[in-house]
Amino acid sequence: MSSKLMHVGIDDTDSLNGRCTTHIAYKIVNHILQNRLGEFVDYPLLIRLNPNVPWKTRGNGAVCLRLKSDNYTRIVDYVTKYVEINSALDSGANPGVAILAGKSVPEMIQEFGRRAMYDILSLEKAKKIARKFVNIEYFLYGNGQGLIGALAAIGTQLWGDHTFEAISYRLVENCNGTRKIDPSNVICISNKTYPNTFNNYDFTHNRVLVAPHGPDPVFCGIRGENPEIVVSALDMIKPEEELDGYMVFRSNQGTNMHLLNELDFGEIKPHMSGFSVCRISKNPTIIHGGHVIFEVEDDCGESIAAAVYEPTGITNIASMLRIGDTVEIGFGVRDATSKHQIVLNIEYLSVIRLEQTFSLSNPVCEGCKRRMKSEGKNKGFQCESCGYRNRTGQKIRIAEERDLKVGLYIPSPRSHRHLTKPSHRYDLTKSLLANVPRAKLNGSWISSL
Ligand SMILES: [Zn+2]
């Protein structure tokens, strides 16, 4: 029997009550390694899918494992049984597992992965595609919705920009307890390793960001630019409880991958994500809660409402936009309600060109050079000083100095989602192909008891 390359996609094993697809992946990888069933050719991938899909669980993260193995059937049996037994099937999880055998990922699966980043895909479409390939097997539990993410995870190989996350896991008996993490250790990690790790600590609101709060097996996760830095930062957490172990994932977190697709206003549908270059067509207003609403139009003159929410910290910027300004916006599309049409929820704002704006003021008296007083609409102006009247006088336009500057504005970390690219990463964007073909596994990518 010859060694086969296997691509194992898993999604939707978790629910709001805990459990977690990355933990299932961690356990499966451990089993494969301990029983020498295969050799991994890449880090396990943690793929965050379109975050604007309304029926996601906590993070909408799917996993793909890539390995060479002589034990195809044993692995398929183990993965499917493990997912079935350990998913939160009784509380809303609808897992899907997809397994592709073969050297390369078919273009159709890659395209499915690209779409899953910004669009809404149906289970029917996922099944239809999976059935086209004799080398794809799939398994559905619950309503099987997870097949979409499982297939998309296989298709998303992250040859472009990517980051890493080292996730450590608690022992089963500790999963309901609170995580004891010393904030000073997290601050220390942040200071020592930034910008090569990110989203560890929110210095504005004094909050630890590395640990979740729910009853799930994740103890904490450190995100960063390479596997070495995230593992060494994880070591510095020094947890007070004994942990089960950790694993390093390669991920699209922090890459804005969901916003890479340019959308025409004509094709925009609820829950899509993407970006558009457009013009402001209605000046911003500040609404209750401090949110800013305005309208944008595309080249065809079609216009859509756009919103910048208060927690993003860029409402002051948005409120300075004026009709005619050209912007590039990254957004998720909020569905229409009985009260309003669809709204573009802005995830980043890049001001490309500022329109010259004018203020209107009364003309100046030719004699005394003082600003004249209006006599009423279309009745001209009179100088209060010398009494000079100009019955046909018009208001004059004065070019305004804009306070807004051209440039990129992105939300503050507290409104970041998993996929949001932090500001410092705009300089760190990387391409895997430029470095090595597939990530080379570093020796300490996984550890367990
Ligand atoms: Zn005068």
mmCIF file of C-alpha atoms in Angstrom, residues 38-374:
data_model
loop_
_atom_site.group_PDB
_atom_site.id
_atom_site.type_symbol
_atom_site.label_atom_id
_atom_site.label_comp_id
_atom_site.label_asym_id
_atom_site.label_seq_id
_atom_site.Cartn_x
_atom_site.Cartn_y
_atom_site.Cartn_z
ATOM 1 C CA GLY A 38 0.415 9.146 9.381
ATOM 2 C CA GLU A 39 2.819 12.007 8.856
ATOM 3 C CA PHE A 40 1.520 15.586 8.836
ATOM 4 C CA VAL A 41 2.622 17.706 5.887
ATOM 5 C CA ASP A 42 1.258 20.989 7.202
ATOM 6 C CA TYR A 43 0.067 22.507 10.434
ATOM 7 C CA PRO A 44 -3.568 21.824 11.151
ATOM 8 C CA LEU A 45 -5.427 24.702 9.531
ATOM 9 C CA LEU A 46 -7.929 26.737 11.497
ATOM 10 C CA ILE A 47 -10.102 28.458 8.914
ATOM 11 C CA ARG A 48 -12.505 31.162 9.969
ATOM 12 C CA LEU A 49 -15.332 31.431 7.463
ATOM 13 C CA ASN A 50 -17.616 34.342 6.556
ATOM 14 C CA PRO A 51 -18.286 35.918 9.962
ATOM 15 C CA ASN A 52 -21.482 37.541 8.737
ATOM 16 C CA VAL A 53 -23.282 34.226 8.392
ATOM 17 C CA PRO A 54 -26.032 34.427 11.019
ATOM 18 C CA TRP A 55 -26.197 30.757 11.992
ATOM 19 C CA LYS A 56 -22.545 30.365 12.971
ATOM 20 C CA THR A 57 -21.618 29.249 16.456
ATOM 21 C CA ARG A 58 -19.028 31.249 18.332
ATOM 22 C CA GLY A 59 -16.355 31.782 15.760
ATOM 23 C CA ASN A 60 -17.385 29.932 12.623
ATOM 24 C CA GLY A 61 -14.046 28.105 12.545
ATOM 25 C CA ALA A 62 -13.449 24.961 10.537
ATOM 26 C CA VAL A 63 -10.373 22.757 10.614
ATOM 27 C CA CYS A 64 -8.379 20.912 7.956
ATOM 28 C CA LEU A 65 -5.716 18.276 8.675
ATOM 29 C CA ARG A 66 -3.255 17.397 5.908
ATOM 30 C CA LEU A 67 -1.200 14.251 6.190
ATOM 31 C CA LYS A 68 0.429 11.373 4.357
ATOM 32 C CA SER A 69 -0.773 7.987 5.460
ATOM 33 C CA ASP A 70 -0.839 4.279 4.682
ATOM 34 C CA ASN A 71 -3.811 3.931 7.001
ATOM 35 C CA TYR A 72 -6.555 5.759 5.110
ATOM 36 C CA THR A 73 -9.412 3.568 6.328
ATOM 37 C CA ARG A 74 -8.293 3.505 9.958
ATOM 38 C CA ILE A 75 -8.045 7.296 9.987
ATOM 39 C CA VAL A 76 -11.439 7.772 8.360
ATOM 40 C CA ASP A 77 -12.999 5.394 10.907
ATOM 41 C CA TYR A 78 -11.335 7.099 13.830
ATOM 42 C CA VAL A 79 -12.160 10.656 12.723
ATOM 43 C CA THR A 80 -15.814 9.933 12.000
ATOM 44 C CA LYS A 81 -16.348 8.039 15.256
ATOM 45 C CA TYR A 82 -14.520 10.658 17.283
ATOM 46 C CA VAL A 83 -16.514 13.508 15.758
ATOM 47 C CA GLU A 84 -19.792 11.662 16.257
ATOM 48 C CA ILE A 85 -19.111 10.888 19.925
ATOM 49 C CA ASN A 86 -17.527 14.207 20.896
ATOM 50 C CA SER A 87 -19.611 16.773 19.061
ATOM 51 C CA ALA A 88 -22.291 18.711 20.883
ATOM 52 C CA LEU A 89 -24.995 16.948 18.857
ATOM 53 C CA ASP A 90 -27.567 17.299 21.608
ATOM 54 C CA SER A 91 -27.177 21.068 21.823
ATOM 55 C CA GLY A 92 -27.193 22.351 18.303
ATOM 56 C CA ALA A 93 -24.026 21.134 16.590
ATOM 57 C CA ASN A 94 -24.447 19.835 13.043
ATOM 58 C CA PRO A 95 -21.043 18.382 12.218
ATOM 59 C CA GLY A 96 -19.721 17.575 8.819
ATOM 60 C CA VAL A 97 -16.547 15.689 7.944
ATOM 61 C CA ALA A 98 -15.078 15.665 4.440
ATOM 62 C CA ILE A 99 -12.062 13.622 3.409
ATOM 63 C CA LEU A 100 -10.227 14.136 0.159
ATOM 64 C CA ALA A 101 -7.560 11.656 -0.909
ATOM 65 C CA GLY A 102 -5.090 12.867 -3.479
ATOM 66 C CA LYS A 103 -2.124 15.064 -4.079
ATOM 67 C CA SER A 104 -3.895 18.236 -5.076
ATOM 68 C CA VAL A 105 -7.104 20.001 -4.121
ATOM 69 C CA PRO A 106 -9.443 20.265 -7.143
ATOM 70 C CA GLU A 107 -10.045 23.817 -8.402
ATOM 71 C CA MET A 108 -13.778 23.457 -7.730
ATOM 72 C CA ILE A 109 -13.096 22.791 -4.037
ATOM 73 C CA GLN A 110 -10.682 25.728 -3.904
ATOM 74 C CA GLU A 111 -13.365 27.956 -5.440
ATOM 75 C CA PHE A 112 -15.877 26.667 -2.883
ATOM 76 C CA GLY A 113 -13.414 27.664 -0.150
ATOM 77 C CA ARG A 114 -12.994 31.147 -1.615
ATOM 78 C CA ARG A 115 -16.768 31.669 -1.742
ATOM 79 C CA ALA A 116 -17.229 30.431 1.817
ATOM 80 C CA MET A 117 -15.143 33.370 2.981
ATOM 81 C CA TYR A 118 -17.617 35.985 1.788
ATOM 82 C CA ASP A 119 -20.852 34.390 0.654
ATOM 83 C CA ILE A 120 -23.646 32.174 1.928
ATOM 84 C CA LEU A 121 -23.392 28.628 0.636
ATOM 85 C CA SER A 122 -25.975 25.898 0.873
ATOM 86 C CA LEU A 123 -25.577 22.354 2.129
ATOM 87 C CA GLU A 124 -27.091 21.170 -1.157
ATOM 88 C CA LYS A 125 -24.321 22.875 -3.099
ATOM 89 C CA ALA A 126 -21.670 21.344 -0.828
ATOM 90 C CA LYS A 127 -23.118 17.855 -1.311
ATOM 91 C CA LYS A 128 -23.392 18.342 -5.060
ATOM 92 C CA ILE A 129 -19.738 19.330 -5.325
ATOM 93 C CA ALA A 130 -18.514 16.609 -2.988
ATOM 94 C CA ARG A 131 -20.363 13.954 -5.026
ATOM 95 C CA LYS A 132 -18.573 15.009 -8.205
ATOM 96 C CA PHE A 133 -15.304 13.591 -6.916
ATOM 97 C CA VAL A 134 -14.734 9.881 -6.399
ATOM 98 C CA ASN A 135 -11.846 10.677 -4.045
ATOM 99 C CA ILE A 136 -14.036 12.645 -1.616
ATOM 100 C CA GLU A 137 -15.966 10.966 1.157
ATOM 101 C CA TYR A 138 -18.245 12.870 3.471
ATOM 102 C CA PHE A 139 -20.157 12.223 6.668
ATOM 103 C CA LEU A 140 -23.020 14.246 8.104
ATOM 104 C CA TYR A 141 -24.401 14.421 11.632
ATOM 105 C CA GLY A 142 -27.444 16.334 12.816
ATOM 106 C CA ASN A 143 -28.572 18.301 9.774
ATOM 107 C CA GLY A 144 -25.065 18.074 8.374
ATOM 108 C CA GLN A 145 -24.641 21.829 7.874
ATOM 109 C CA GLY A 146 -20.967 21.408 8.872
ATOM 110 C CA LEU A 147 -20.163 19.863 5.502
ATOM 111 C CA ILE A 148 -20.037 23.378 4.056
ATOM 112 C CA GLY A 149 -17.209 24.400 6.375
ATOM 113 C CA ALA A 150 -15.486 21.016 6.163
ATOM 114 C CA LEU A 151 -15.275 21.244 2.379
ATOM 115 C CA ALA A 152 -14.363 24.944 2.469
ATOM 116 C CA ALA A 153 -11.533 24.222 4.933
ATOM 117 C CA ILE A 154 -10.065 21.658 2.522
ATOM 118 C CA GLY A 155 -10.330 24.186 -0.292
ATOM 119 C CA THR A 156 -8.648 27.001 1.620
ATOM 120 C CA GLN A 157 -4.971 26.137 1.592
ATOM 121 C CA LEU A 158 -3.750 29.513 2.842
ATOM 122 C CA TRP A 159 -1.079 30.008 0.235
ATOM 123 C CA GLY A 160 -1.433 33.714 0.778
ATOM 124 C CA ASP A 161 -1.397 35.632 4.021
ATOM 125 C CA HIS A 162 -1.756 33.605 7.221
ATOM 126 C CA THR A 163 -1.006 33.642 10.929
ATOM 127 C CA PHE A 164 -0.487 31.025 13.625
ATOM 128 C CA GLU A 165 -2.269 30.271 16.877
ATOM 129 C CA ALA A 166 -0.970 28.053 19.664
ATOM 130 C CA ILE A 167 -4.025 26.828 21.576
ATOM 131 C CA SER A 168 -3.678 25.093 24.936
ATOM 132 C CA TYR A 169 -6.362 22.803 26.306
ATOM 133 C CA ARG A 170 -7.627 22.077 29.788
ATOM 134 C CA LEU A 171 -8.071 18.704 31.371
ATOM 135 C CA VAL A 172 -11.657 17.471 31.077
ATOM 136 C CA GLU A 173 -12.194 17.732 34.847
ATOM 137 C CA ASN A 174 -11.288 21.445 34.801
ATOM 138 C CA CYS A 175 -13.502 22.495 31.915
ATOM 139 C CA ASN A 176 -16.204 24.051 34.054
ATOM 140 C CA GLY A 177 -13.845 26.020 36.300
ATOM 141 C CA THR A 178 -12.627 29.556 35.747
ATOM 142 C CA ARG A 179 -9.309 29.966 34.001
ATOM 143 C CA LYS A 180 -6.701 31.451 36.281
ATOM 144 C CA ILE A 181 -4.464 33.623 34.145
ATOM 145 C CA ASP A 182 -2.271 36.294 35.668
ATOM 146 C CA PRO A 183 -2.899 39.460 33.580
ATOM 147 C CA SER A 184 0.664 40.623 34.292
ATOM 148 C CA ASN A 185 2.023 37.584 32.419
ATOM 149 C CA VAL A 186 -0.149 38.446 29.435
ATOM 150 C CA ILE A 187 1.002 42.066 29.502
ATOM 151 C CA CYS A 188 4.582 40.835 29.687
ATOM 152 C CA ILE A 189 4.075 38.559 26.661
ATOM 153 C CA SER A 190 2.517 41.394 24.759
ATOM 154 C CA ASN A 191 5.382 43.752 25.521
ATOM 155 C CA LYS A 192 8.055 41.190 24.704
ATOM 156 C CA THR A 193 6.624 39.726 21.517
ATOM 157 C CA TYR A 194 4.487 42.411 19.843
ATOM 158 C CA PRO A 195 4.131 42.805 16.846
ATOM 159 C CA ASN A 196 4.961 39.139 16.301
ATOM 160 C CA THR A 197 2.051 38.149 18.507
ATOM 161 C CA PHE A 198 -1.217 40.072 18.621
ATOM 162 C CA ASN A 199 -4.581 40.471 20.343
ATOM 163 C CA ASN A 200 -3.205 39.254 23.679
ATOM 164 C CA TYR A 201 -4.283 42.149 25.814
ATOM 165 C CA ASP A 202 -6.579 45.118 25.379
ATOM 166 C CA PHE A 203 -4.619 47.949 26.930
ATOM 167 C CA THR A 204 -7.496 50.403 26.473
ATOM 168 C CA HIS A 205 -9.989 48.396 28.516
ATOM 169 C CA ASN A 206 -7.489 46.379 30.606
ATOM 170 C CA ARG A 207 -8.790 43.031 29.437
ATOM 171 C CA VAL A 208 -7.036 39.716 28.840
ATOM 172 C CA LEU A 209 -7.899 38.606 25.303
ATOM 173 C CA VAL A 210 -6.091 35.255 25.088
ATOM 174 C CA ALA A 211 -8.657 33.204 27.014
ATOM 175 C CA PRO A 212 -12.317 32.509 26.349
ATOM 176 C CA HIS A 213 -14.824 32.598 29.190
ATOM 177 C CA GLY A 214 -17.173 29.729 28.439
ATOM 178 C CA PRO A 215 -17.076 26.111 29.640
ATOM 179 C CA ASP A 216 -15.042 24.868 26.698
ATOM 180 C CA PRO A 217 -11.754 22.964 26.724
ATOM 181 C CA VAL A 218 -9.686 25.846 25.364
ATOM 182 C CA PHE A 219 -7.454 27.239 28.102
ATOM 183 C CA CYS A 220 -5.973 30.019 26.015
ATOM 184 C CA GLY A 221 -4.673 30.830 22.555
ATOM 185 C CA ILE A 222 -1.774 32.988 21.418
ATOM 186 C CA ARG A 223 -1.875 34.402 17.910
ATOM 187 C CA GLY A 224 1.162 35.492 16.004
ATOM 188 C CA GLU A 225 3.317 35.503 12.923
ATOM 189 C CA ASN A 226 5.230 32.244 13.255
ATOM 190 C CA PRO A 227 4.979 28.916 15.102
ATOM 191 C CA GLU A 228 8.061 29.529 17.262
ATOM 192 C CA ILE A 229 6.863 32.827 18.687
ATOM 193 C CA VAL A 230 3.361 31.592 19.575
ATOM 194 C CA VAL A 231 4.749 28.510 21.360
ATOM 195 C CA SER A 232 7.320 30.506 23.308
ATOM 196 C CA ALA A 233 4.673 33.075 24.263
ATOM 197 C CA LEU A 234 2.358 30.288 25.391
ATOM 198 C CA ASP A 235 5.121 29.068 27.712
ATOM 199 C CA MET A 236 5.182 32.475 29.359
ATOM 200 C CA ILE A 237 1.511 32.237 30.437
ATOM 201 C CA LYS A 238 2.511 29.912 33.302
ATOM 202 C CA PRO A 239 -0.971 28.571 34.082
ATOM 203 C CA GLU A 240 -1.822 27.617 37.646
ATOM 204 C CA GLU A 241 -3.729 24.515 36.564
ATOM 205 C CA GLU A 242 -2.317 21.424 34.922
ATOM 206 C CA LEU A 243 -3.152 21.440 31.213
ATOM 207 C CA ASP A 244 -3.795 18.647 28.748
ATOM 208 C CA GLY A 245 -1.466 20.066 26.095
ATOM 209 C CA TYR A 246 -1.364 22.438 23.142
ATOM 210 C CA MET A 247 -1.293 22.472 19.363
ATOM 211 C CA VAL A 248 -0.239 25.081 16.810
ATOM 212 C CA PHE A 249 -2.693 25.914 14.030
ATOM 213 C CA ARG A 250 -1.994 27.806 10.839
ATOM 214 C CA SER A 251 -4.875 30.180 10.285
ATOM 215 C CA ASN A 252 -6.492 32.991 8.334
ATOM 216 C CA GLN A 253 -7.179 34.835 11.581
ATOM 217 C CA GLY A 254 -6.057 38.442 11.462
ATOM 218 C CA THR A 255 -5.855 38.491 7.650
ATOM 219 C CA ASN A 256 -9.140 40.136 6.507
ATOM 220 C CA MET A 257 -9.565 37.154 4.199
ATOM 221 C CA HIS A 258 -13.348 37.633 4.271
ATOM 222 C CA LEU A 259 -12.976 41.131 2.816
ATOM 223 C CA LEU A 260 -10.756 40.324 -0.178
ATOM 224 C CA ASN A 261 -13.592 40.062 -2.658
ATOM 225 C CA GLU A 262 -14.748 43.258 -4.381
ATOM 226 C CA LEU A 263 -18.522 43.407 -4.529
ATOM 227 C CA ASP A 264 -20.665 45.409 -6.961
ATOM 228 C CA PHE A 265 -23.654 46.966 -5.252
ATOM 229 C CA GLY A 266 -25.853 45.085 -7.707
ATOM 230 C CA GLU A 267 -24.698 41.700 -6.442
ATOM 231 C CA ILE A 268 -24.760 42.499 -2.731
ATOM 232 C CA LYS A 269 -26.978 40.166 -0.723
ATOM 233 C CA PRO A 270 -27.634 39.918 3.032
ATOM 234 C CA HIS A 271 -24.819 38.335 5.087
ATOM 235 C CA MET A 272 -22.154 38.693 2.414
ATOM 236 C CA SER A 273 -18.759 40.177 3.247
ATOM 237 C CA GLY A 274 -16.450 42.103 0.959
ATOM 238 C CA PHE A 275 -15.192 45.480 -0.095
ATOM 239 C CA SER A 276 -16.271 48.210 -2.495
ATOM 240 C CA VAL A 277 -14.887 51.478 -3.765
ATOM 241 C CA CYS A 278 -17.699 54.025 -3.708
ATOM 242 C CA ARG A 279 -18.692 57.639 -3.065
ATOM 243 C CA ILE A 280 -20.525 59.169 -0.168
ATOM 244 C CA SER A 281 -24.018 60.077 -1.422
ATOM 245 C CA LYS A 282 -25.630 61.233 1.825
ATOM 246 C CA ASN A 283 -23.822 63.008 4.635
ATOM 247 C CA PRO A 284 -23.317 61.144 7.917
ATOM 248 C CA THR A 285 -25.694 61.513 10.823
ATOM 249 C CA ILE A 286 -24.995 60.385 14.344
ATOM 250 C CA ILE A 287 -27.790 58.252 15.758
ATOM 251 C CA HIS A 288 -28.702 57.031 19.231
ATOM 252 C CA GLY A 289 -25.812 55.096 20.761
ATOM 253 C CA GLY A 290 -23.216 57.159 18.932
ATOM 254 C CA HIS A 291 -23.353 55.125 15.729
ATOM 255 C CA VAL A 292 -22.821 56.919 12.434
ATOM 256 C CA ILE A 293 -25.039 56.287 9.406
ATOM 257 C CA PHE A 294 -24.517 57.583 5.870
ATOM 258 C CA GLU A 295 -25.089 56.480 2.310
ATOM 259 C CA VAL A 296 -22.679 55.358 -0.367
ATOM 260 C CA GLU A 297 -23.217 54.986 -4.106
ATOM 261 C CA ASP A 298 -21.391 53.039 -6.776
ATOM 262 C CA ASP A 299 -20.575 54.082 -10.342
ATOM 263 C CA CYS A 300 -24.037 53.036 -11.494
ATOM 264 C CA GLY A 301 -25.613 55.451 -9.047
ATOM 265 C CA GLU A 302 -27.074 52.705 -6.886
ATOM 266 C CA SER A 303 -26.924 53.690 -3.236
ATOM 267 C CA ILE A 304 -26.932 51.733 0.032
ATOM 268 C CA ALA A 305 -26.931 52.751 3.686
ATOM 269 C CA ALA A 306 -23.679 52.201 5.590
ATOM 270 C CA ALA A 307 -23.090 52.148 9.337
ATOM 271 C CA VAL A 308 -20.052 52.632 11.528
ATOM 272 C CA TYR A 309 -20.771 51.444 15.064
ATOM 273 C CA GLU A 310 -19.633 53.218 18.172
ATOM 274 C CA PRO A 311 -17.399 50.397 19.550
ATOM 275 C CA THR A 312 -15.245 50.535 16.415
ATOM 276 C CA GLY A 313 -13.742 53.792 17.669
ATOM 277 C CA ILE A 314 -13.808 55.302 14.162
ATOM 278 C CA THR A 315 -17.186 57.045 14.326
ATOM 279 C CA ASN A 316 -15.488 60.446 14.643
ATOM 280 C CA ILE A 317 -13.701 59.746 11.354
ATOM 281 C CA ALA A 318 -16.876 58.544 9.655
ATOM 282 C CA SER A 319 -18.803 61.599 10.805
ATOM 283 C CA MET A 320 -16.366 63.852 8.913
ATOM 284 C CA LEU A 321 -17.153 62.252 5.541
ATOM 285 C CA ARG A 322 -18.988 64.448 3.045
ATOM 286 C CA ILE A 323 -20.984 63.878 -0.122
ATOM 287 C CA GLY A 324 -18.627 63.224 -3.013
ATOM 288 C CA ASP A 325 -15.756 61.747 -0.973
ATOM 289 C CA THR A 326 -14.366 58.543 -2.468
ATOM 290 C CA VAL A 327 -13.814 55.676 -0.023
ATOM 291 C CA GLU A 328 -12.978 52.010 -0.011
ATOM 292 C CA ILE A 329 -15.011 50.176 2.607
ATOM 293 C CA GLY A 330 -14.775 46.628 3.942
ATOM 294 C CA PHE A 331 -18.141 45.472 5.211
ATOM 295 C CA GLY A 332 -20.581 42.775 6.212
ATOM 296 C CA VAL A 333 -24.116 43.097 4.903
ATOM 297 C CA ARG A 334 -26.831 43.321 7.534
ATOM 298 C CA ASP A 335 -30.168 41.967 6.446
ATOM 299 C CA ALA A 336 -33.137 44.267 5.898
ATOM 300 C CA THR A 337 -35.733 44.514 8.657
ATOM 301 C CA SER A 338 -39.266 45.899 8.715
ATOM 302 C CA LYS A 339 -37.727 49.283 9.577
ATOM 303 C CA HIS A 340 -34.851 49.587 7.142
ATOM 304 C CA GLN A 341 -33.231 48.260 3.990
ATOM 305 C CA ILE A 342 -29.974 46.344 4.048
ATOM 306 C CA VAL A 343 -27.065 48.137 5.716
ATOM 307 C CA LEU A 344 -23.343 47.784 5.079
ATOM 308 C CA ASN A 345 -21.714 47.325 8.501
ATOM 309 C CA ILE A 346 -18.298 48.842 7.991
ATOM 310 C CA GLU A 347 -15.267 46.820 9.100
ATOM 311 C CA TYR A 348 -12.622 49.164 7.734
ATOM 312 C CA LEU A 349 -12.710 52.540 6.058
ATOM 313 C CA SER A 350 -10.105 53.821 3.659
ATOM 314 C CA VAL A 351 -10.511 57.443 2.584
ATOM 315 C CA ILE A 352 -9.200 57.634 -0.976
ATOM 316 C CA ARG A 353 -10.131 61.147 -2.145
ATOM 317 C CA LEU A 354 -11.693 64.098 -0.390
ATOM 318 C CA GLU A 355 -14.194 66.265 -2.203
ATOM 319 C CA GLN A 356 -13.552 69.998 -1.968
ATOM 320 C CA THR A 357 -16.309 71.303 0.292
ATOM 321 C CA PHE A 358 -17.471 74.893 0.563
ATOM 322 C CA SER A 359 -19.070 77.016 3.193
ATOM 323 C CA LEU A 360 -21.478 79.767 2.167
ATOM 324 C CA SER A 361 -21.188 83.247 3.532
ATOM 325 C CA ASN A 362 -22.534 86.722 2.856
ATOM 326 C CA PRO A 363 -20.676 88.993 0.424
ATOM 327 C CA VAL A 364 -18.395 91.742 1.672
ATOM 328 C CA CYS A 365 -19.231 95.458 1.342
ATOM 329 C CA GLU A 366 -17.055 96.984 -1.364
ATOM 330 C CA GLY A 367 -16.646 100.210 0.595
ATOM 331 C CA CYS A 368 -15.895 99.129 4.170
ATOM 332 C CA LYS A 369 -14.827 95.513 3.476
ATOM 333 C CA ARG A 370 -17.216 94.257 6.147
ATOM 334 C CA ARG A 371 -19.501 91.286 5.733
ATOM 335 C CA MET A 372 -22.983 92.452 4.814
ATOM 336 C CA LYS A 373 -26.258 91.359 6.366
ATOM 337 C CA SER A 374 -28.872 89.401 4.478
#
